[in-house]
Coordinates of C-alpha atoms and ligand atoms in Angstrom, one line a residue:
X1166 CA 173.9 215.5 54.9
X1167 CA 175.1 215.5 58.6
X1168 CA 177.1 218.8 59.0
X1169 CA 177.7 218.5 62.5
X1170 CA 181.1 217.8 64.1
X1171 CA 179.5 214.7 65.6
X1172 CA 179.3 211.2 64.3
X1173 CA 175.6 210.3 64.2
X1174 CA 174.5 206.7 64.9
X1175 CA 171.1 205.3 64.2
X1176 CA 169.7 202.5 66.3
X1177 CA 166.1 201.1 66.8
X1178 CA 164.2 203.0 69.4
X1179 CA 162.1 200.2 70.8
X1180 CA 162.0 196.7 69.6
X1181 CA 164.1 193.5 69.3
X1182 CA 167.3 195.3 68.5
X1183 CA 167.2 198.0 70.8
X1184 CA 168.9 196.4 73.8
X1185 CA 171.6 194.7 72.2
X1186 CA 172.3 197.8 70.0
X1187 CA 172.6 200.1 73.2
X1188 CA 174.7 197.3 74.8
X1189 CA 177.1 197.3 72.1
X1190 CA 177.3 201.1 72.3
X1191 CA 178.1 201.2 75.9
X1192 CA 180.6 198.4 75.6
X1193 CA 182.4 200.4 72.8
X1194 CA 182.8 203.0 75.6
X1195 CA 180.3 205.4 74.4
X1196 CA 178.9 207.1 77.4
X1197 CA 175.3 208.2 76.6
X1198 CA 172.2 208.8 78.6
X1199 CA 169.3 207.0 76.6
X1200 CA 166.8 207.4 79.6
X1201 CA 164.8 210.3 77.9
X1202 CA 162.5 210.1 75.1
X1203 CA 164.6 212.4 73.0
X1204 CA 165.1 211.5 69.1
X1205 CA 168.9 212.3 69.5
X1206 CA 170.9 211.9 72.6
X1207 CA 174.4 213.5 72.6
X1208 CA 177.5 211.1 74.1
X1209 CA 179.1 212.6 77.2
X1210 CA 182.6 211.2 76.4
X1211 CA 183.0 211.2 72.5
X1212 CA 182.0 213.4 69.6
X1213 CA 179.0 210.9 68.6
X1214 CA 175.1 211.4 69.0
X1215 CA 172.9 208.5 69.1
X1216 CA 169.4 208.8 67.1
X1217 CA 166.6 206.4 68.1
X1218 CA 164.2 205.8 65.2
X1219 CA 162.0 202.8 63.8
X1220 CA 164.3 200.2 62.4
X1221 CA 162.5 200.6 58.8
X1222 CA 163.9 204.1 58.8
X1223 CA 167.4 203.3 59.5
X1224 CA 168.4 202.1 55.9
X1225 CA 166.9 205.4 54.5
X1226 CA 168.7 207.5 56.9
X1227 CA 172.2 206.0 55.9
X1228 CA 171.4 205.8 52.0
X1229 CA 170.2 209.6 52.1
X1230 CA 173.5 210.6 54.2
X1231 CA 171.5 211.9 57.1
X1232 CA 173.3 209.6 59.6
X1233 CA 176.7 207.9 59.2
X1234 CA 176.3 204.5 61.2
X1235 CA 173.3 202.5 61.8
X1236 CA 172.4 199.3 63.6
X1237 CA 169.6 197.3 61.4
X1238 CA 168.6 193.7 60.5
X1239 CA 169.8 192.6 57.2
X1240 CA 166.3 191.6 56.5
X1241 CA 165.0 195.3 56.7
X1242 CA 168.2 196.7 54.9
X1243 CA 167.7 194.5 51.9
X1244 CA 164.0 195.0 51.7
X1245 CA 164.5 198.9 51.8
X1246 CA 167.1 198.8 49.3
X1247 CA 165.0 196.7 46.8
X1248 CA 161.9 199.1 47.5
X1249 CA 164.3 202.2 47.0
X1250 CA 165.8 200.5 43.9
X1251 CA 162.3 200.2 42.4
X1252 CA 161.8 204.0 43.2
X1253 CA 165.1 205.0 41.7
X1254 CA 166.5 206.5 44.8
X1255 CA 170.0 206.1 45.9
X1256 CA 170.8 202.9 47.7
X1257 CA 174.5 203.5 48.5
X1258 CA 175.6 201.9 51.8
X1259 CA 178.6 199.8 53.3
X1260 CA 178.2 196.8 55.7
X1261 CA 180.9 197.5 58.0
X1262 CA 180.3 194.3 60.4
X1263 CA 178.0 191.6 60.8
X1264 CA 176.7 191.5 64.4
X1265 CA 176.0 188.4 66.6
X1266 CA 172.3 189.4 67.3
X1267 CA 168.9 189.7 65.8
X1268 CA 169.2 186.3 64.3
X1269 CA 166.2 185.1 62.3
X1270 CA 165.1 183.8 58.9
X1271 CA 162.6 185.0 56.5
X1272 CA 160.5 181.8 55.6
X1273 CA 157.4 181.0 53.8
X1274 CA 154.8 179.0 55.9
X1275 CA 151.6 177.3 55.1
X1276 CA 148.9 175.9 57.1
X1277 CA 149.7 172.5 58.8
X1278 CA 146.9 170.6 57.3
X1279 CA 148.0 171.6 53.7
X1280 CA 149.9 169.3 51.6
X1281 CA 153.4 170.7 50.6
X1282 CA 155.9 169.3 48.1
X1283 CA 158.2 171.8 46.9
X1284 CA 158.2 175.5 45.8
X1285 CA 155.9 175.1 42.8
X1286 CA 153.0 174.7 45.4
X1287 CA 153.3 178.5 45.7
X1288 CA 151.9 178.7 41.9
X1289 CA 148.6 180.9 42.0
X1290 CA 148.7 181.3 45.8
X1291 CA 148.2 184.6 47.6
X1292 CA 151.0 185.2 50.3
X1293 CA 150.8 187.7 53.2
X1294 CA 153.8 189.2 54.1
X1295 CA 155.8 192.5 55.6
X1296 CA 158.6 191.8 53.1
X1297 CA 157.1 192.1 49.6
X1298 CA 160.4 193.0 47.9
X1299 CA 162.4 189.8 49.3
X1300 CA 159.6 187.6 48.6
X1301 CA 159.1 188.9 44.8
X1302 CA 163.2 188.7 44.2
X1303 CA 162.9 185.2 45.7
X1304 CA 160.0 183.7 43.9
X1305 CA 160.5 185.6 40.6
X1306 CA 163.9 184.0 40.4
X1307 CA 162.3 180.5 40.8
X1308 CA 159.7 181.7 38.1
X1309 CA 156.7 181.2 40.7
X1310 CA 153.7 183.0 39.7
X1311 CA 151.9 184.4 42.8
X1312 CA 150.2 187.4 44.4
X1313 CA 151.1 188.9 47.7
X1314 CA 149.6 191.8 49.9
X1315 CA 151.5 193.9 52.6
X1316 CA 150.7 193.4 56.3
X1317 CA 152.9 195.1 58.7
X1318 CA 151.7 193.2 61.8
X1319 CA 149.9 190.0 62.7
X1320 CA 150.9 188.4 59.4
X1321 CA 150.6 184.9 61.0
X1322 CA 146.7 185.3 61.4
X1323 CA 146.2 185.8 57.6
X1324 CA 145.6 182.2 56.3
X1325 CA 143.4 181.4 59.3
X1326 CA 141.2 184.6 58.6
X1327 CA 140.8 183.6 55.2
X1328 CA 143.2 186.3 53.7
X1329 CA 145.9 184.2 52.3
X1330 CA 147.1 180.9 51.4
X1331 CA 150.5 181.2 52.8
X1332 CA 152.6 183.7 54.8
X1333 CA 156.3 184.9 54.4
X1334 CA 157.5 186.3 57.8
X1335 CA 160.4 186.3 60.1
X1336 CA 160.8 183.4 62.3
X1337 CA 163.3 182.6 65.1
X1338 CA 161.9 180.0 67.5
X1339 CA 159.2 178.8 65.3
X1340 CA 156.7 179.2 68.3
X1341 CA 154.6 181.9 66.7
X1342 CA 154.1 179.6 63.6
X1343 CA 153.1 176.6 66.0
X1344 CA 150.8 178.7 67.8
X1345 CA 149.0 179.7 64.6
X1346 CA 148.8 176.2 62.9
X1347 CA 151.5 176.9 60.4
X1348 CA 154.5 174.9 59.1
X1349 CA 157.6 176.6 57.8
X1350 CA 158.4 175.1 54.4
X1351 CA 161.0 177.3 52.8
X1352 CA 163.5 179.8 54.1
X1353 CA 164.1 182.6 51.9
X1354 CA 166.6 184.8 53.7
X1355 CA 168.9 184.4 56.6
X1356 CA 169.2 187.5 58.7
X1357 CA 171.0 189.0 61.4
X1358 CA 172.0 192.5 62.7
X1359 CA 174.6 194.6 60.9
X1360 CA 176.4 197.8 61.3
X1361 CA 176.2 199.9 58.2
X1362 CA 177.7 203.2 57.2
X1363 CA 176.6 205.9 54.5
X1364 CA 178.6 205.8 51.4
X1365 CA 178.3 209.6 51.2
X1366 CA 181.1 212.2 52.0
X1367 CA 182.2 211.5 55.5
X1368 CA 185.0 213.9 57.1
X1369 CA 188.1 212.3 57.8
X1370 CA 187.7 213.3 61.4
X1371 CA 184.4 211.2 61.5
X1372 CA 186.1 208.4 59.6
X1373 CA 188.6 208.1 62.3
X1374 CA 185.9 207.7 65.0
X1375 CA 184.4 205.1 62.9
X1376 CA 187.7 203.1 62.5
X1377 CA 188.0 203.2 66.3
X1378 CA 184.6 202.0 67.0
X1379 CA 185.0 199.2 64.3
X1380 CA 188.2 197.9 66.3
X1381 CA 186.1 198.0 69.5
X1382 CA 183.1 196.2 68.0
X1383 CA 185.3 193.6 66.2
X1384 CA 187.0 193.0 69.8
X1385 CA 183.6 192.8 71.6
X1386 CA 182.1 190.4 69.1
X1387 CA 185.4 188.1 68.9
X1388 CA 185.3 188.3 72.9
X1389 CA 181.8 187.1 73.1
X1390 CA 182.6 184.1 70.7
X1391 CA 185.6 183.3 72.7
X1392 CA 186.1 181.5 76.2
X1393 CA 189.1 181.3 78.4
X1394 CA 189.7 177.7 79.8
X1395 CA 192.0 176.8 82.4
X1396 CA 192.4 173.3 83.8
X1397 CA 194.8 170.8 85.2
X1398 CA 195.9 167.8 83.3
X1399 CA 198.5 164.9 83.5
X1400 CA 201.5 166.2 81.6
X1401 CA 201.3 163.1 79.0
X1402 CA 197.7 164.2 78.1
X1403 CA 198.6 167.9 76.9
X1404 CA 198.5 166.9 73.3
X1405 CA 195.1 165.2 73.6
X1406 CA 193.7 168.2 75.3
X1407 CA 194.9 170.3 72.2
X1408 CA 193.4 168.4 69.7
X1409 CA 190.2 167.9 71.8
X1410 CA 190.0 171.9 72.0
X1411 CA 190.9 172.5 68.5
X1412 CA 189.4 176.1 68.8
X1413 CA 192.1 177.1 71.4
X1414 CA 195.2 178.9 70.5
X1415 CA 198.8 178.6 72.0
X1416 CA 197.9 177.1 75.3
X1417 CA 200.0 178.3 78.3
X1418 CA 201.5 175.7 80.4
X1419 CA 202.1 176.4 83.9
X1420 CA 204.0 173.9 86.6
X1421 CA 201.7 172.8 89.6
X1422 CA 203.3 173.5 93.0
X1423 CA 203.3 170.1 94.8
X1424 CA 202.5 167.9 91.8
X1425 CA 204.9 166.8 89.1
X1426 CA 202.6 164.7 87.1
X1427 CA 200.2 167.3 86.4
X1428 CA 200.3 170.8 84.7
X1429 CA 197.9 173.8 84.7
X1430 CA 196.6 174.6 80.9
X1431 CA 195.2 178.1 80.1
X1432 CA 194.1 178.8 76.8
X1433 CA 191.7 181.0 74.8
X1434 CA 189.1 178.9 72.8
X1435 CA 187.5 180.5 69.5
X1436 CA 184.5 178.1 69.9
X1437 CA 181.8 177.5 72.5
X1438 CA 182.7 174.8 75.0
X1439 CA 179.9 172.5 75.4
X1440 CA 179.0 170.0 78.6
X1441 CA 180.2 167.2 76.3
X1442 CA 183.6 168.6 75.7
X1443 CA 183.9 169.1 79.5
X1444 CA 183.1 165.6 80.1
X1445 CA 185.6 164.4 77.6
X1446 CA 188.1 166.5 79.3
X1447 CA 187.4 164.7 82.6
X1448 CA 187.6 161.3 81.0
X1449 CA 191.3 162.4 79.9
X1450 CA 191.9 163.1 83.4
X1451 CA 191.5 166.9 83.6
X1452 CA 190.4 168.5 86.9
X1453 CA 189.7 172.1 88.0
X1454 CA 188.2 172.9 84.6
X1455 CA 187.1 176.6 84.7
X1456 CA 185.3 178.0 81.3
X1457 CA 185.1 181.9 81.6
X1458 CA 183.5 184.5 79.5
X1459 CA 186.0 187.2 78.1
X1460 CA 184.8 191.0 78.2
X1461 CA 187.1 192.6 75.7
X1462 CA 189.7 191.5 72.9
X1463 CA 192.1 193.4 71.0
X1464 CA 194.6 191.8 68.6
Ligands
PRT1249 O1 158.9 199.5 65.7 P1 159.9 199.1 64.7 O2 159.4 199.3 63.2 O3 161.2 199.8 64.9 O4 160.1 197.6 65.1 P2 159.5 196.2 64.3 O5 158.2 195.7 64.8 O6 159.5 196.5 62.9 O7 160.8 195.2 64.5 P3 160.8 194.2 65.8 O8 161.5 194.9 66.9 O9 159.9 193.3 65.8 O10 162.2 193.4 65.1 C1 163.4 194.2 64.8 C2 164.4 193.2 63.9 O11 164.6 192.1 64.9 C3 163.8 192.4 62.6 O12 163.6 193.3 61.5 C4 164.6 191.3 62.6 O13 165.7 191.7 62.1 C5 165.0 191.0 64.0 N1 164.3 189.8 64.5 C6 165.0 188.8 65.0 C7 163.0 189.5 64.5 C8 162.8 188.3 65.1 N2 164.0 187.8 65.5 C9 161.5 187.8 65.2 N3 161.4 186.7 65.7 N4 161.9 190.4 64.1 C10 160.7 189.7 64.3 N5 160.4 188.5 65.0 C11 159.0 188.3 65.0 C12 158.4 187.7 63.7 O14 157.9 188.9 62.8 C13 157.2 186.9 64.3 O15 156.3 187.8 64.6 O16 158.8 187.3 66.0 C14 157.9 186.5 65.5 C15 158.4 185.0 65.5 O17 159.2 184.7 66.5 P4 159.3 183.2 67.0 O18 160.4 183.3 68.0 O19 158.1 182.8 67.5 O20 159.6 182.2 65.6
ZN1250 ZN1 160.0 198.0 61.6

């Protein structure tokens, strides 16, 4: 239980989620110096302390009520929840927000030269994995008989070393699998980072800070997904632009000085604007097309 008056937020100390987690906290306006090698760093402008730990420790810290907020991959969260369930420990937590980083999938992969038809091919196989609980949950549901062993690193070398028939590991680009002569055959879990909170007693003072952070994080993520678009277009093509940019809401139309046939359109689009869309706008007669990133948004 955290009795301090400061809201504690746990993030990964060093790894794939660290930079994005720190960036998110800074964008939320939390001033904190994370340069030193300290476990806990105090914010200079908010009643917040940031705790930097291994990602595998974050779900437990939340479920035991040691910290109020955490940023962790859903894969780790679900794996730890399953293992704690097995040990009859508390698994209470809340997912407050799905975040837009740490995107990966947990997949089953086999050597490229091995025939694979369907999940039944995993019957009586031995699978190396860092996620035994997620693997067991998935294959048990499919009624596959298998054995597994835990490797917390270098999982991808297990089949070549003659230790296993297959692996169950995280994949993002697929490069690691390819380098190790493996082929991804089944995705068993889609994951991304998420903001989680403890379900234990949280003071109303801390709840207010959490609410404030949540609004800010939602604004940051919406802004990152959105683009501000400006362009010039013949007046009679305005409707076509609107239907082409279907993710854009309520465009602003402005007159252009010295050109009665064309107008300027300004709008926010909730969708990515690809080169293909810009080329289509050009064909419609658009010019001076600008697509700008948005830093913050509040609705
Ligand atoms: O030290 P600590 O325990 O904190 O860190 P860690 O080594 O356990 O985790 P880390 O930093 O590797 O990953 C943290 C989290 O990032 C994971 O739990 C996922 O939620 C997320 N994530 C996103 C990934 C990947 N993408 C990823 N590609 N985690 C690991 N990988 C590894 C994967 O295990 C494999 O070795 O990257 C390799 C595959 O990548 P590709 O691009 O070659 O497919
Ligand atoms: Zn870890």
